[in-house]
Amino acid sequence: MAARNQRPTYDFLVGAPSPSPPPQQQRAHQLRDTLRQSQAARPAAGLPSPVTDLSNEDLRAQLKTLQYELDTLKQDRAVTQLQQQQDVRDAQQRAAADFERAQAAERAAQAATRKADALARELHEHQTRAANERAELERKARAAQERAREADEEAQEAREERASAERGARHRLDEAEARLARVQEALEDARAELQGRAAELGRTQGALAKKEEEADALQSELVKLRSVSGDVGGYEMVKRQLSDQVAHIRRLEHANREQAAELAALHKQHRSVELVEEEKRGLENRLRAIDGLRRELAEAQLRCQVLEDERRAWSSYLETEGARESGDDELRFESPEDLARAYIRERLETASLLDRLGAVQPELSVREQNIRALEDEKAALKSELEKLHASQGGAAAAAAGEAADARARARLERQKALAIRENEYLRAQFKAFDAEASEFHADSFDEVKSARIQELEGLIDSYRKELETVHADLSKAEQQASQRQPPAAAVSAGTKRPLEDAANGDATTSDERVGELRRKNRHLQDALAKQQKKAGVLEADLRAAQAQLASLRASSRVRVLELRSNPTADAEALKLSTVTTLRAENRALREQLLLEGGGGDDAAAAAAETKENAGAGARRKPDAVPAASLAAAQAEMAELRAELAQRDKKAQRMREVWSAKSAEFREAVASLLGWRLEFMPSGRVRATSLFYPGGDAAAGEANNIVFDGENGTMKVSGGPQSRFAREIADHIAFWVEGKKEIPCFLAAMTLDFYENKYEGQKSGG
Amino acid sequence: MSSEKDKAKTHKLSLKGSSKIVAEFFEYSINTILFQRGVYPAEDFTAVKKYGLNMLVSSDDQVKAYIKKIMSQLNKWMLGGKISKLVVVITSKETGEHVERWQFDVQIFGKSSKARSSKRTGDKENSAPNTPDAPPEKTEKEIQEEIQSIFRQITASVTFLPMLDGNCTFNVLVYADADSDVPIEWGDSDAKEIKNGEKVQLRSFSTSNHRVDTLVSYRLAD
């Protein structure tokens, strides 16, 4: 069978080349053929073979091929069968293996489930732990957030700092740019200058080239000349001329040397002359100074002379005074000051004397009036007397009248005597005053007054003389009368005399008493005047001393003290230092400005340009500010820093105040509502009841509720399974979940806790 | 002899206590003036209970240090009876003019018996009416009430005193006897009087040994 299988295959393959379509096509073709043959074969089957002999061959081949095909198919099938069996076996084996594996897997699964359970448990644990951890992490996260916020703030600050630094940097950059611009300008200037120089160089080079050309020309000329002077005669001549010239030059040189020597000598002389002149000028100056000095000296001498004269006058005066008044210590002067003092004393005395004079004058006038009255009286008496005399001739019966007359006369005489005595006394007094006044008050002695007084005195004297003559006449007349009528007169006189005497005696004694009293009075007045004078001097002294004393006392009795480093002084010092720094800066800037102006003047050529670019120039010049401005800026900075510190301080204080206030607020809330509140970041509030204080927070014993305002959530400490949570679960269910009222919830809990606490205590107690 | 000694001792003790009261009064009055007159910003002050009032005390370190320095020396002088006046002068920073002057005159009752006795023996009769006799003993409460009323008056005086422009500074002057010991930190000063100033006499208080009169003078607005 194998051979059959093999052969047709081989044949087919061998015979294939001629018709051979590709195997599939061929097979399809064959199939078609087979179908056709089968259709044809059915009728052909009944036909005798010889009839179909021709086509038989073909059919046989077909058959053969079909058979072969069939064989191959069978073979294929067998192969596939084998393969399938193989496959089945394989599959079985695989199944078995799978089974085993499945079993193993089952075991593994069981183990896995066990493990899974364990894992689940573990997972649970992990979950719980994770929950805790998460809480912790949340806390941490919050902390981290806080930190982040802080960091943010810091970053903000840093950003601000950076911004300020940036500003500073920009500022510096600007400055640098400005400087760069300036430098560039300078560079451009330099370049322009360079170009100018280059142009100049070109010009110079051109000139040089020209010169060179000239030189070439000259050289060529020289060559030409040399060629010309090739002839010997010319050469000789030239040589001679040359030697002549050389000799001439030598001579000249010699002369020059001589002259130079001379010049040097002259120079030396000139220098010495200059020196001398300088000296002369110096001397002249000195002379002038000396002249001035001499003039001054002369003046001074003159002044000195004057002073000396004055002094001599003073001293001589003082000496003479001293000599004259050597007995009187009071009037011996050692110095003009003494004299001045004495003068003051004298003035005071004079003033007092004037006063007294003033006091005396009315007295005097009164006396004068008295005198006048007396004179009048006297005149009246005289007239009466005359009348009497006249009537005497025919008055025999005038005895009684004469007696009366005699009485009256006696009275008058008494009065006269009194008046005369008084007058004399007054005159003596007055003379004494005059003497005093003339002695002490020579300058201002009133001439007129004295003249008038003398006049008056003269008048009185004349009156007195007249009176005496009248008296003499009268006595003569009396004598005549008494001769005529002696007895009556004698009787009357005799009767009258004792009385008169007694009266006279009384008068004289009273006069004496009065005089004594007057003298005493005068003495006392003198003493008073002296004392007043002394008092005046002393008062002047006292005033001077008081003035001195007051000034001394004001400075010595109380000291006004202050602490040296007081705020006012500090402020003043600050102001002063600011002023000084500013002043220094100002000065430095001004100097710089002046320097700049000078530089501008120097560059005369560039004046027009600077005028044009005044702004640019001004911008270019100050490439650096003076150090003083730096100091000023630093001072300003320090001030700003101080201000900053103050602001910080303020902020710090605000913070302190805020924290104090918030603590106060919390306290108030706690005491009013029974819940201690803690404000936590991100709007959360932790509430702890005063009646249910938490244990140790770290141990998870904190009995509090955390309200999250942002999320509207509420978290009971220790989780929903804690003791606290279980205790308040009812309230939560009723108030929070049912009525959504947190304040009522808290209040209910407060009541609840209060009852629990105190009942617990009661039961415990 | 012994009784005299005891008396001297008690006198000394009461002088000490009285000096302390007066010095304390000065300290608080300086602070109050600084606050009321706005020499320093209001947030620089913290409230303290004293004399039954809320007194404001500066919490600025520099000012505190300055006042403390003054007070330590003032206590010594007060004990020695050397002080006759304490003056707080408020000066404008801009112009350097003295704009306000708070003067506290101190009279010491016991002084005639000690330091001035030698000087005054001659004219004791004349001086007797001038030196006030020691008042009857006061309780601490009475003294405190007097001080309290002074502080109320200082606070109330803000209503009539001219506004200060804020940029002011202050200085404390002490009128001490010429023979007192002066530390090196202290120096002589002028009286810093206000020219043509308006003067207002405020209340006074007295302790067993001291009498303190208060006077404020200020520059009138132009």
GROMACS .gro file of C-alpha atoms in nm, chain A residues 5 45 54 98 281 285 287 334 400 403 440 493 536 577 592 608 612 638 640 662 683 691 701 704 718 732 740 752:
model
   28
    5ASN     CA    1   0.090   0.539  -0.235
   45ALA     CA    2  -2.039   0.153  -1.696
   54LEU     CA    3  -0.993   0.511  -2.631
   98ASP     CA    4  -0.395   2.015   3.488
  281ARG     CA    5   6.167  14.492   5.041
  285ASN     CA    6   5.825  14.633   5.523
  287LEU     CA    7   6.064  14.978   5.835
  334GLU     CA    8   4.562  15.683   9.876
  400ALA     CA    9   0.126  21.029  13.318
  403ALA     CA   10   0.530  20.729  13.230
  440PHE     CA   11   3.234  17.148  10.133
  493ALA     CA   12   1.180  20.445  13.640
  536GLY     CA   13   2.352  15.690  10.268
  577SER     CA   14   2.407  11.494   6.400
  592GLN     CA   15   3.233  11.833   4.365
  608ALA     CA   16   3.049  12.480   2.328
  612GLU     CA   17   2.508  12.192   2.424
  638ALA     CA   18   1.927  10.380   6.076
  640LEU     CA   19   1.420  10.386   5.904
  662SER     CA   20  -0.875   8.599   7.297
  683GLY     CA   21  -1.168   7.711   6.120
  691PHE     CA   22  -1.821   6.910   8.363
  701GLU     CA   23  -0.869   6.013   7.682
  704ASN     CA   24  -1.399   6.667   7.337
  718GLY     CA   25  -1.170   5.877   7.032
  732ILE     CA   26  -2.617   6.323   6.893
  740LYS     CA   27  -2.974   6.986   6.371
  752ASP     CA   28  -2.639   6.578   8.145
   0.00000   0.00000   0.00000
